[in-house]
Coordinates of C-alpha atoms in Angstrom, one line a residue:
M17 CA -8.3 -9.2 -11.2
F18 CA -5.5 -9.7 -13.6
S19 CA -2.2 -11.4 -13.7
I20 CA 1.3 -10.3 -14.6
E21 CA 1.3 -12.8 -17.5
Q22 CA -1.7 -11.1 -19.0
L23 CA 0.0 -7.8 -18.9
S24 CA 3.5 -8.8 -20.1
I25 CA 2.6 -11.0 -23.1
G26 CA -0.1 -11.5 -25.6
D27 CA -2.3 -9.0 -27.4
D28 CA -2.7 -6.6 -24.5
G29 CA 1.0 -6.6 -23.5
P30 CA 4.2 -5.0 -24.7
A31 CA 5.4 -5.9 -28.1
E32 CA 8.1 -8.4 -26.8
S33 CA 9.2 -10.3 -23.8
F34 CA 12.8 -8.9 -23.5
S35 CA 14.1 -12.5 -23.3
D36 CA 16.8 -11.2 -25.6
I37 CA 17.9 -7.8 -24.2
G38 CA 19.1 -6.9 -27.7
G39 CA 15.6 -6.6 -29.0
G40 CA 13.5 -9.5 -27.9
G41 CA 10.7 -10.3 -30.3
L42 CA 11.0 -6.9 -32.0
E43 CA 11.6 -6.9 -35.8
I44 CA 14.6 -4.6 -36.2
E45 CA 14.7 -3.1 -39.7
N46 CA 17.6 -0.7 -39.3
E47 CA 20.6 -0.6 -37.0
H48 CA 23.1 2.1 -36.2
V49 CA 26.2 2.0 -34.0
V50 CA 27.1 5.4 -32.5
D51 CA 30.4 6.8 -33.6
A52 CA 31.5 9.8 -31.4
S53 CA 34.9 10.3 -33.1
S54 CA 33.8 13.5 -34.9
S55 CA 31.3 14.8 -32.3
A56 CA 31.7 17.4 -29.6
N57 CA 30.9 14.7 -27.0
G58 CA 29.3 11.3 -26.8
G59 CA 25.9 12.7 -26.0
V60 CA 25.8 14.7 -29.2
A61 CA 26.7 11.6 -31.2
I62 CA 24.0 9.5 -29.6
Q63 CA 21.4 12.2 -30.3
D64 CA 22.5 12.4 -34.0
E65 CA 21.7 8.7 -34.4
L66 CA 18.4 9.0 -32.5
D67 CA 17.4 11.8 -34.9
K68 CA 18.2 9.7 -37.9
A69 CA 16.2 6.8 -36.4
A70 CA 13.2 9.1 -36.1
S71 CA 13.2 9.7 -39.9
E72 CA 13.5 6.0 -40.9
T73 CA 10.8 3.5 -41.7
G74 CA 10.3 0.6 -39.2
I75 CA 12.0 0.0 -35.9
T76 CA 15.6 1.3 -35.7
K77 CA 18.1 -0.1 -33.2
V78 CA 20.7 2.5 -32.0
I79 CA 23.7 0.9 -30.2
V80 CA 25.8 2.9 -27.8
P81 CA 29.0 0.9 -27.8
A82 CA 31.7 0.4 -25.2
T83 CA 34.2 2.8 -26.7
K84 CA 33.7 5.4 -23.9
P85 CA 34.8 8.6 -25.8
D86 CA 34.6 11.2 -23.0
D87 CA 36.9 11.9 -20.1
L88 CA 34.9 11.9 -16.9
S89 CA 37.8 12.0 -14.5
G90 CA 37.3 15.6 -13.5
Y91 CA 33.7 15.1 -12.3
Q92 CA 33.4 14.3 -8.6
N93 CA 30.2 12.3 -9.1
A94 CA 31.3 10.2 -12.0
K95 CA 31.6 6.5 -11.2
T96 CA 34.3 5.9 -13.9
D97 CA 37.0 7.9 -15.6
Q98 CA 35.7 7.3 -19.1
G99 CA 32.2 7.2 -20.5
W100 CA 29.6 9.1 -22.5
L101 CA 28.9 12.7 -21.5
L102 CA 25.5 14.3 -22.0
T103 CA 25.3 18.1 -22.2
S104 CA 21.5 17.8 -22.9
G105 CA 19.0 15.1 -22.3
L106 CA 18.6 12.3 -24.9
E107 CA 15.4 12.6 -26.9
I108 CA 14.1 9.3 -28.2
G109 CA 11.3 9.0 -30.7
G110 CA 9.0 6.2 -31.7
F111 CA 9.9 3.0 -33.4
T112 CA 13.4 3.2 -31.7
L113 CA 15.3 0.8 -29.6
L114 CA 18.2 2.5 -27.8
K115 CA 20.7 -0.1 -26.6
F116 CA 23.4 0.8 -24.1
E117 CA 26.6 -1.3 -24.1
C118 CA 28.8 1.5 -22.8
G119 CA 29.5 1.6 -19.1
E120 CA 28.6 5.0 -17.7
V121 CA 26.3 7.7 -19.3
F122 CA 26.9 10.9 -17.3
L123 CA 24.8 14.1 -17.2
D124 CA 27.1 17.1 -17.3
N125 CA 27.0 19.7 -14.5
Q126 CA 24.1 22.3 -14.7
T127 CA 22.5 20.5 -17.7
D128 CA 19.3 20.8 -15.8
D129 CA 17.5 18.2 -17.9
N130 CA 16.4 14.6 -18.0
I131 CA 18.8 11.8 -18.9
I132 CA 16.3 10.4 -21.4
K133 CA 13.0 11.7 -22.5
S134 CA 10.5 10.9 -25.2
K135 CA 10.8 13.2 -28.2
N136 CA 7.2 14.5 -28.5
F137 CA 5.2 15.0 -25.4
D138 CA 2.1 16.2 -27.2
A139 CA 1.6 13.4 -29.7
T140 CA 1.5 9.6 -29.1
E141 CA 4.8 7.9 -29.7
R142 CA 4.8 4.1 -30.3
F143 CA 7.5 1.5 -29.7
V144 CA 10.0 3.3 -27.5
Y145 CA 12.7 1.2 -25.8
A146 CA 15.8 2.1 -23.8
V147 CA 17.7 -0.9 -22.5
G148 CA 21.1 -1.7 -21.1
D149 CA 23.3 -4.8 -20.8
W150 CA 23.1 -4.8 -17.0
S151 CA 26.5 -3.1 -16.7
V152 CA 25.3 0.4 -17.7
I153 CA 25.0 3.3 -15.2
L154 CA 22.8 6.2 -16.2
N155 CA 24.2 8.8 -13.8
G156 CA 22.1 11.9 -13.2
N157 CA 24.8 13.8 -11.3
A158 CA 22.0 15.0 -9.0
D159 CA 23.7 17.6 -6.8
Q160 CA 25.2 19.4 -9.7
Q161 CA 21.8 20.1 -11.3
N162 CA 19.6 23.1 -10.6
R163 CA 16.1 22.0 -9.7
Q164 CA 13.7 23.6 -12.2
S165 CA 10.4 25.3 -11.3
S166 CA 8.5 22.7 -13.5
S167 CA 9.0 19.3 -12.0
Y168 CA 9.3 17.2 -15.1
P169 CA 12.7 18.4 -16.3
N170 CA 14.1 17.1 -13.0
Y171 CA 13.2 13.5 -13.6
G172 CA 15.9 10.9 -14.7
I173 CA 13.9 9.2 -17.4
H174 CA 10.6 10.8 -18.5
L175 CA 8.4 9.1 -21.1
V176 CA 5.2 11.0 -22.0
N177 CA 2.3 9.7 -24.0
V178 CA 4.1 6.6 -25.2
E179 CA 2.3 3.4 -26.2
R180 CA 4.3 0.1 -26.2
F181 CA 7.6 0.7 -24.4
G182 CA 10.3 -1.1 -22.5
V183 CA 12.9 0.3 -20.1
G184 CA 15.5 -1.6 -18.1
G185 CA 18.7 -3.5 -17.7
F186 CA 20.7 -0.6 -16.1
S187 CA 21.5 1.3 -12.9
L188 CA 19.8 4.7 -12.7
G189 CA 20.7 7.7 -10.5
P190 CA 21.2 9.7 -8.5
T191 CA 18.6 12.0 -10.2
N192 CA 17.5 15.5 -9.2
K193 CA 14.0 14.2 -8.5
W194 CA 12.0 11.1 -9.4
A195 CA 14.2 8.5 -11.2
L196 CA 11.9 6.9 -13.8
V197 CA 8.5 8.4 -14.8
P198 CA 6.1 7.0 -17.4
E199 CA 3.4 9.6 -17.9
G200 CA 0.3 8.9 -19.9
C201 CA 1.9 5.6 -21.1
R202 CA 0.3 2.3 -22.0
Y203 CA 1.5 -1.3 -22.5
G204 CA 4.9 -1.2 -21.1
H205 CA 7.5 -3.2 -19.1
I206 CA 10.1 -1.7 -16.7
F207 CA 12.5 -4.4 -15.7
D208 CA 15.8 -5.0 -14.0
V209 CA 16.4 -1.4 -12.8
E210 CA 18.9 -0.7 -10.0
L211 CA 18.0 2.6 -8.4
L212 CA 21.0 4.7 -7.2
Q213 CA 19.2 7.6 -5.4
D214 CA 21.3 9.1 -2.6
A215 CA 18.8 11.3 -0.7
S216 CA 20.8 14.4 -1.8
F217 CA 17.5 16.1 -2.8
A218 CA 14.0 15.9 -1.5
N219 CA 11.5 13.7 -3.4
Q220 CA 14.0 11.3 -4.9
D221 CA 11.3 8.7 -5.7
G222 CA 12.1 5.6 -7.6
I223 CA 9.5 4.6 -10.3
H224 CA 6.6 7.0 -10.3
I225 CA 3.8 6.4 -12.8
L226 CA 1.8 9.5 -13.7
A227 CA -1.5 9.4 -15.5
G228 CA -0.8 12.4 -17.7
S229 CA -3.7 13.8 -19.7
S230 CA -4.3 10.5 -21.6
G231 CA -4.1 8.0 -18.7
S232 CA -1.6 5.2 -17.9
H233 CA -2.5 1.5 -18.0
N234 CA -1.1 -2.0 -18.5
I235 CA 2.4 -1.5 -17.2
V236 CA 4.5 -4.1 -15.4
V237 CA 7.5 -3.1 -13.2
S238 CA 9.6 -6.1 -12.3
N239 CA 12.8 -6.9 -10.4
T240 CA 13.6 -3.4 -9.0
T241 CA 16.6 -3.0 -6.6
G242 CA 18.8 -0.3 -5.1
T243 CA 18.2 2.8 -3.0
V244 CA 15.7 5.7 -3.0
G245 CA 15.4 8.9 -1.1
D246 CA 11.5 8.9 -1.0
D247 CA 8.7 6.7 -2.3
P248 CA 10.1 3.7 -4.4
F249 CA 6.9 2.8 -6.2
V250 CA 4.1 5.2 -7.0
V251 CA 0.9 5.5 -9.1
N252 CA -0.4 9.1 -9.3
S253 CA -3.6 10.1 -11.1
S254 CA -3.3 13.8 -10.2
G255 CA -1.8 16.5 -12.4
V256 CA 0.5 17.8 -9.7
E257 CA 4.1 17.8 -10.8
A258 CA 3.2 16.3 -14.2
Y259 CA 3.4 17.6 -17.7
G260 CA -0.3 16.7 -18.3
S261 CA -3.4 17.6 -16.3
G262 CA -4.1 14.2 -14.7
G263 CA -6.2 11.2 -15.7
D264 CA -7.0 7.6 -15.0
I265 CA -4.6 4.8 -14.0
H266 CA -5.4 1.1 -14.1
N267 CA -3.8 -2.3 -14.5
I268 CA -0.4 -1.6 -13.0
V269 CA 1.8 -4.3 -11.4
F270 CA 4.9 -3.8 -9.3
D271 CA 6.4 -7.3 -9.0
G272 CA 9.5 -8.4 -7.3
G273 CA 12.4 -6.5 -5.8
S274 CA 14.1 -5.1 -2.7
V275 CA 14.6 -1.4 -2.3
T276 CA 16.3 0.4 0.6
N277 CA 14.6 3.8 1.5
L278 CA 17.0 6.4 2.7
G279 CA 14.1 8.7 3.3
I280 CA 10.5 8.5 4.4
G281 CA 8.2 6.8 1.9
G282 CA 7.2 3.4 0.5
L283 CA 4.5 2.0 -1.8
R284 CA 2.1 4.7 -2.7
T285 CA -1.1 5.6 -4.5
T286 CA -1.9 9.2 -5.1
P287 CA -5.5 9.7 -6.3
E288 CA -7.4 12.8 -7.1
G289 CA -11.2 13.1 -7.4
G290 CA -12.5 12.8 -10.9
N291 CA -9.6 10.5 -11.9
T292 CA -9.6 6.8 -11.2
I293 CA -6.9 4.6 -9.8
R294 CA -7.9 0.9 -9.9
N295 CA -6.3 -2.6 -10.3
I296 CA -2.9 -1.9 -8.8
V297 CA -0.8 -4.8 -7.5
F298 CA 2.3 -4.5 -5.3
S299 CA 3.7 -8.1 -5.2
D300 CA 6.8 -9.6 -3.6
L301 CA 8.4 -6.3 -2.7
T302 CA 10.7 -5.5 0.3
I303 CA 11.0 -2.0 1.5
E304 CA 14.2 -1.8 3.6
G305 CA 15.4 1.1 5.7
T306 CA 13.3 2.9 8.3
P307 CA 10.6 4.8 6.3
D308 CA 7.9 6.7 8.1
I309 CA 5.2 4.9 6.0
G310 CA 5.5 1.5 4.4
C311 CA 2.5 2.0 2.1
Q312 CA 0.5 5.2 1.7
L313 CA -3.0 4.8 0.3
G314 CA -4.0 8.3 -0.9
W315 CA -2.8 11.8 -0.2
A316 CA -4.1 14.1 2.5
N317 CA -3.3 17.2 0.5
T318 CA -4.9 16.1 -2.8
P319 CA -7.0 19.1 -4.2
T320 CA -10.1 16.9 -4.4
Q321 CA -10.4 13.6 -2.5
P322 CA -11.6 10.7 -4.6
A323 CA -14.9 8.8 -4.2
L324 CA -14.6 5.2 -3.1
D325 CA -15.0 3.9 -6.6
E326 CA -12.2 6.2 -7.9
H327 CA -9.6 4.6 -5.7
Q328 CA -10.1 0.8 -5.6
Q329 CA -8.9 -2.7 -6.3
I330 CA -5.4 -2.5 -4.7
V331 CA -3.5 -5.7 -3.8
I332 CA -0.5 -5.8 -1.5
D333 CA 0.8 -9.4 -1.6
G334 CA 3.9 -11.1 -0.3
C335 CA 5.5 -7.8 0.7
E336 CA 8.0 -7.2 3.5
F337 CA 8.2 -4.0 5.6
P338 CA 11.1 -4.8 8.0
D339 CA 11.2 -1.5 9.9
S340 CA 8.5 1.1 9.2
T341 CA 7.0 3.6 11.6
K342 CA 3.5 3.1 10.2
V343 CA 3.0 0.3 7.7
I344 CA -0.3 1.3 5.9
Q345 CA -1.4 4.9 6.2
Q346 CA -4.8 5.6 4.6
D347 CA -4.9 9.3 3.6
S348 CA -7.8 9.1 1.1
P349 CA -11.1 7.1 0.7
V350 CA -10.3 3.6 -0.7
S351 CA -12.2 0.4 -1.5
H352 CA -11.5 -3.2 -2.3
V353 CA -8.0 -3.6 -0.8
T354 CA -6.4 -6.9 -0.1
V355 CA -3.3 -7.3 2.0
S356 CA -2.0 -10.9 2.0
D357 CA 1.0 -12.9 3.0
T358 CA 2.6 -9.7 4.3
H359 CA 5.2 -9.3 7.1
A360 CA 5.9 -6.1 8.9
R361 CA 7.8 -4.6 11.9
F362 CA 6.6 -1.2 13.0
S363 CA 6.8 1.3 15.9
A364 CA 3.4 3.1 15.4
S365 CA 0.7 1.0 13.7
F366 CA -0.1 -1.4 11.0
W367 CA -3.2 0.3 9.5
S368 CA -4.1 3.9 10.3
Q369 CA -7.4 5.0 8.8
N370 CA -7.2 8.8 9.6
E371 CA -11.0 9.1 9.4
N372 CA -11.1 8.4 5.7
A373 CA -13.9 6.2 4.4
L374 CA -13.1 2.6 3.4
S375 CA -15.0 -0.4 2.1
D376 CA -14.2 -4.1 1.4
V377 CA -10.7 -4.3 2.9
T378 CA -9.3 -7.8 3.7
L379 CA -6.2 -8.6 5.7
D380 CA -5.3 -12.2 4.9
T381 CA -2.4 -13.9 6.6
V382 CA -0.5 -10.9 8.0
D383 CA 2.5 -11.5 10.4
L384 CA 3.4 -8.5 12.5
L385 CA 6.1 -7.4 15.0
G386 CA 5.7 -4.3 17.1
R387 CA 8.6 -2.3 18.7
N388 CA 9.3 0.8 20.7
N389 CA 5.8 1.5 22.2
P390 CA 3.5 1.2 19.1
S391 CA 0.2 3.1 19.4
G392 CA -1.7 0.0 18.3
I393 CA -2.2 -2.5 15.5
V394 CA -5.3 -1.4 13.5
G395 CA -7.1 1.8 14.2
I396 CA -10.6 2.3 12.6
N397 CA -11.7 5.8 13.3
G398 CA -13.9 6.6 10.2
T399 CA -16.5 4.9 8.1
A400 CA -15.5 1.3 7.4
D401 CA -18.0 -0.9 5.5
G402 CA -16.3 -4.3 5.5
F403 CA -12.9 -4.5 7.2
D404 CA -12.2 -8.2 7.3
I405 CA -9.3 -10.1 8.9
D406 CA -8.5 -13.7 8.0
G407 CA -5.3 -14.5 9.9
L408 CA -3.4 -11.9 11.8
T409 CA -0.5 -12.6 14.1
F410 CA 1.1 -9.9 16.2
E411 CA 4.0 -10.1 18.7
M412 CA 6.2 -7.5 20.3
A413 CA 9.8 -7.5 19.2
D414 CA 10.9 -5.9 22.5
S415 CA 9.5 -5.5 26.0
T416 CA 8.1 -2.1 25.5
E417 CA 4.4 -1.5 26.1
L418 CA 1.5 -2.2 23.6
P419 CA -1.2 0.3 24.6
T420 CA -3.9 -1.4 22.5
G421 CA -4.4 -3.8 19.6
L422 CA -7.3 -3.8 17.2
Q423 CA -9.4 -0.6 17.7
V424 CA -12.7 0.9 16.5
V425 CA -12.4 4.2 18.3
G426 CA -13.8 7.7 18.2
T427 CA -17.2 9.2 17.6
A428 CA -16.5 9.3 13.8
A429 CA -15.8 5.5 13.7
N430 CA -18.6 3.5 12.0
L431 CA -17.7 -0.2 11.4
T432 CA -20.2 -2.4 9.5
D433 CA -20.4 -5.9 8.2
S434 CA -16.9 -7.1 9.2
T435 CA -15.5 -10.5 10.2
W436 CA -12.2 -11.0 12.1
R437 CA -10.9 -14.5 12.1
D438 CA -7.9 -16.2 13.5
V439 CA -6.4 -13.3 15.3
T440 CA -3.4 -13.8 17.7
I441 CA -2.0 -11.0 19.7
K442 CA 1.0 -11.6 22.1
T443 CA 2.7 -9.1 24.3
D444 CA 4.8 -9.0 27.4
N445 CA 3.5 -5.6 28.6
L446 CA -0.1 -4.7 27.8
G447 CA -1.1 -1.1 28.4
A448 CA -4.3 0.1 30.0
R449 CA -6.7 -0.6 27.1
G450 CA -8.0 -3.6 25.3
M451 CA -6.2 -6.0 22.9
I452 CA -9.5 -5.7 21.0
E453 CA -11.2 -2.4 21.9
L454 CA -14.5 -0.9 20.7
R455 CA -14.9 2.6 22.0
D456 CA -17.2 5.6 21.4
G457 CA -18.0 4.7 17.8
S458 CA -20.8 2.7 16.0
V459 CA -20.4 -1.0 15.3
T460 CA -23.0 -2.8 13.2
G461 CA -22.3 -6.4 12.3
L462 CA -18.9 -7.5 13.6
D463 CA -18.1 -11.2 13.9
I464 CA -15.0 -12.3 15.7
H465 CA -14.1 -15.9 15.3
G466 CA -11.0 -17.3 17.0
A467 CA -9.0 -14.7 18.9
D468 CA -6.1 -15.7 21.0
L469 CA -5.1 -12.7 23.2
I470 CA -2.0 -13.4 25.3
N471 CA -0.1 -11.2 27.7
N472 CA 3.0 -12.6 29.4
G473 CA 3.8 -9.7 31.7
P474 CA 2.4 -6.8 33.7
T475 CA -0.8 -5.1 32.6
T476 CA -3.7 -3.0 33.6
G477 CA -5.5 -3.8 30.3
Q478 CA -8.2 -6.1 29.0
A479 CA -8.5 -8.8 26.4
L480 CA -11.8 -7.5 24.9
R481 CA -13.4 -4.2 25.9
L482 CA -16.6 -2.4 24.8
R483 CA -16.6 1.0 26.4
G484 CA -17.5 4.7 26.2
S485 CA -20.5 6.0 24.3
G486 CA -20.3 3.3 21.6
T487 CA -23.4 2.1 19.8
Y488 CA -23.6 -1.6 19.0
D489 CA -26.0 -3.6 16.8
G490 CA -24.7 -7.1 16.2
V491 CA -21.4 -7.9 17.8
Y492 CA -20.7 -11.7 17.9
V493 CA -17.6 -13.2 19.5
D494 CA -17.1 -16.9 19.2
G495 CA -13.9 -18.6 20.4
L496 CA -11.9 -16.1 22.4
T497 CA -9.0 -17.0 24.6
A498 CA -7.9 -14.5 27.2
D499 CA -4.5 -15.1 28.9
N500 CA -3.1 -13.1 31.8
T501 CA -4.8 -9.8 31.3
K502 CA -5.9 -7.9 34.4
Y503 CA -9.6 -7.8 33.2
Q504 CA -10.6 -10.3 30.6
V505 CA -13.9 -9.2 29.1
V506 CA -15.2 -5.7 29.9
V507 CA -18.5 -4.3 28.7
E508 CA -19.1 -0.9 30.3
S509 CA -22.5 0.6 31.3
G510 CA -22.4 3.6 29.0
I511 CA -22.8 1.8 25.7
A512 CA -25.9 1.9 23.6
Q513 CA -27.1 -1.6 22.7
N514 CA -29.3 -1.5 19.6
G515 CA -28.9 -5.1 18.7
P516 CA -27.4 -8.4 20.0
I517 CA -24.0 -8.6 21.7
E518 CA -22.9 -12.2 22.2
I519 CA -19.6 -13.3 23.6
N520 CA -19.4 -17.0 23.5
G521 CA -16.8 -19.7 23.6
V522 CA -14.5 -17.8 25.9
T523 CA -11.6 -19.5 27.5
F524 CA -9.7 -18.0 30.4
R525 CA -6.0 -18.9 31.0
N526 CA -3.7 -17.8 33.8
T527 CA -6.3 -15.4 35.2
G528 CA -7.4 -14.2 38.6
S529 CA -11.0 -13.9 39.7
T530 CA -11.9 -10.9 37.5
R531 CA -12.9 -12.6 34.3
W532 CA -16.1 -10.8 33.3
T533 CA -16.8 -7.2 34.0
V534 CA -20.1 -6.6 32.4
N535 CA -22.1 -3.6 33.5
S536 CA -24.7 -3.6 30.7
D537 CA -27.8 -5.8 30.7
G538 CA -28.6 -8.0 27.7
V539 CA -25.1 -9.2 26.8
V540 CA -25.0 -12.9 26.0
L541 CA -21.9 -14.3 27.8
N542 CA -21.0 -17.9 27.1
G543 CA -24.6 -18.6 26.1
V544 CA -26.5 -16.8 28.8
A545 CA -27.4 -13.1 29.2
Q546 CA -28.2 -11.2 32.4
E547 CA -31.1 -8.7 32.6
S548 CA -32.9 -7.0 35.4
A549 CA -36.2 -5.0 35.1
N550 CA -39.4 -4.3 37.1
A551 CA -41.4 -6.7 34.8
E552 CA -42.5 -10.3 34.5
Q553 CA -40.2 -11.3 31.7
P554 CA -37.1 -9.9 29.8
Q555 CA -37.8 -6.6 28.2
M556 CA -34.8 -5.9 26.0
S557 CA -35.5 -6.2 22.2
T558 CA -31.9 -7.0 21.2
Y559 CA -31.9 -10.8 21.6
R560 CA -31.8 -13.3 18.8
D561 CA -34.0 -16.4 18.6
G562 CA -32.5 -19.1 20.9
A563 CA -31.0 -16.6 23.4
L564 CA -31.1 -17.6 27.1
V565 CA -31.6 -14.9 29.6
D566 CA -31.1 -15.1 33.4
F567 CA -33.8 -12.6 34.3
T568 CA -34.3 -10.8 37.6
D569 CA -37.7 -9.3 38.3
S570 CA -36.7 -6.3 40.4
G571 CA -40.4 -5.6 41.4
D572 CA -42.3 -8.4 43.1
G573 CA -39.8 -11.1 42.0
S574 CA -42.5 -13.3 40.5
G575 CA -40.9 -13.2 37.0
T576 CA -37.4 -14.1 38.1
G577 CA -35.9 -17.1 36.2
L578 CA -34.3 -18.4 33.1
Y579 CA -36.0 -17.5 29.8
K580 CA -35.4 -18.6 26.2
R581 CA -36.3 -16.5 23.1
V582 CA -38.2 -18.7 20.6
A583 CA -39.7 -18.2 17.2
V584 CA -43.4 -18.6 16.5
P585 CA -45.1 -19.5 13.2
N586 CA -46.2 -16.0 12.4
G587 CA -42.6 -14.9 12.0
S588 CA -42.2 -13.1 15.3
S589 CA -40.7 -14.3 18.6
K590 CA -41.7 -14.7 22.2
W591 CA -40.3 -15.7 25.6
A592 CA -40.6 -19.2 27.0
G593 CA -40.1 -19.4 30.7
P594 CA -39.2 -19.3 33.4
L595 CA -37.7 -22.6 32.5

């Protein structure tokens, strides 16, 4: 992986650190202060200076001063009575630093344009900067704009095909659609932006990074605050709603900030087959409000779903989702995902797979609260090659029912090579299914080490349940505590056992007499399996070397006894016993 430091400084990062908002490490060769005294309005005067900058050699700094030449008192959406009025979007070319020191910049009614856009969409612009002094408001006057049939004129700030850029130090919004959109941009820093979206229009995203035709990479977004009407942070490799046709996105970091969502979305990746999204970090972000989805991995309506290696290496670290319906909704195939040091409160589920393939997913130190009858915690219902848990704690925030916990469920479910460690599930009202439930799908190679499953109230459910028409080949449980569930460990007779099932180190607390309900032969329970057959020794082929089997000869009884599976020198195994 990579670090924020690698992206924000050095040879592969933006040209300066923005430690000095006036220009940072940029070598400014020309400087102009906008004078609006002889212009129709302030926006015309700013554009005149930007046009001059485009014809000069070296980097030109254009300062918009605090003179506030335009009367905004007649505009219902203006924040101040005086400011800078835009009757068309500002076009900024390369080698230009646009510095706002001016209070409010206001987009006139029916301008139907961006607030700021790069000058030439079809050629690469280099060194483009638009920064404020932290008191500036870039007001898109959203509900007085007409949404255009092409999406990109509706964005607040739209930079296309720009290399080396910096944007920040201001408040932005409300805008007619997405607030800040780098498209096909490389080596950039978006910093200290307060979003002022008001949910007056659909799709009022915050910072939405598009691949464009040339791809976007090496961009850091830091310290974002404010409100949005839809998804606050997005990477999107498709050509939908873009100027360009779509391309690859990699090495993007969203680091630090707290955004309140007035709408439905959260963190988001939007891939399309043939274009790659990889190396995306969401770090130390809080998504306030009550969004339907805290983090959406993929898009169900993408024209072509990506392959696993086209949507990969995604990190969600140190994030907070205080009140989402679903926390992570997987709508496309994805691989190499790490969710760590994350806290969430939800009313539906933490991870919903939606039958999309996944591989190499790790949940590491995840702290969860459920509310209002959630459907479950994790639902695996598709192909999952490596879904690991290393520290998950779940409690109910209220006394409503938890129907089930960690599930591998449905005939399309196929879980392989996964390890679940240090899982704690606590509830006061467990529903009719299992805290850990494997049902109807295929499980090959699942290790569960350390599961504390606690119910403090009424229940008809189970701690661990293997049921339905599931097929199992290598399920190993070691260190499970079952507390106050109606049935503790249930293995139903309809399962297909193609390999070992071992449930060891089980501790029962506050339980009645129904601890084991095992209706399938060959399951190792706390070190010993039960099997019955009309034969002289155990017949099932699913035991590992060292397994002990309490065997019943249902024929003449002569083979009844305790047997142990032992290895022999030729590499095979045999039964020793009865012991």
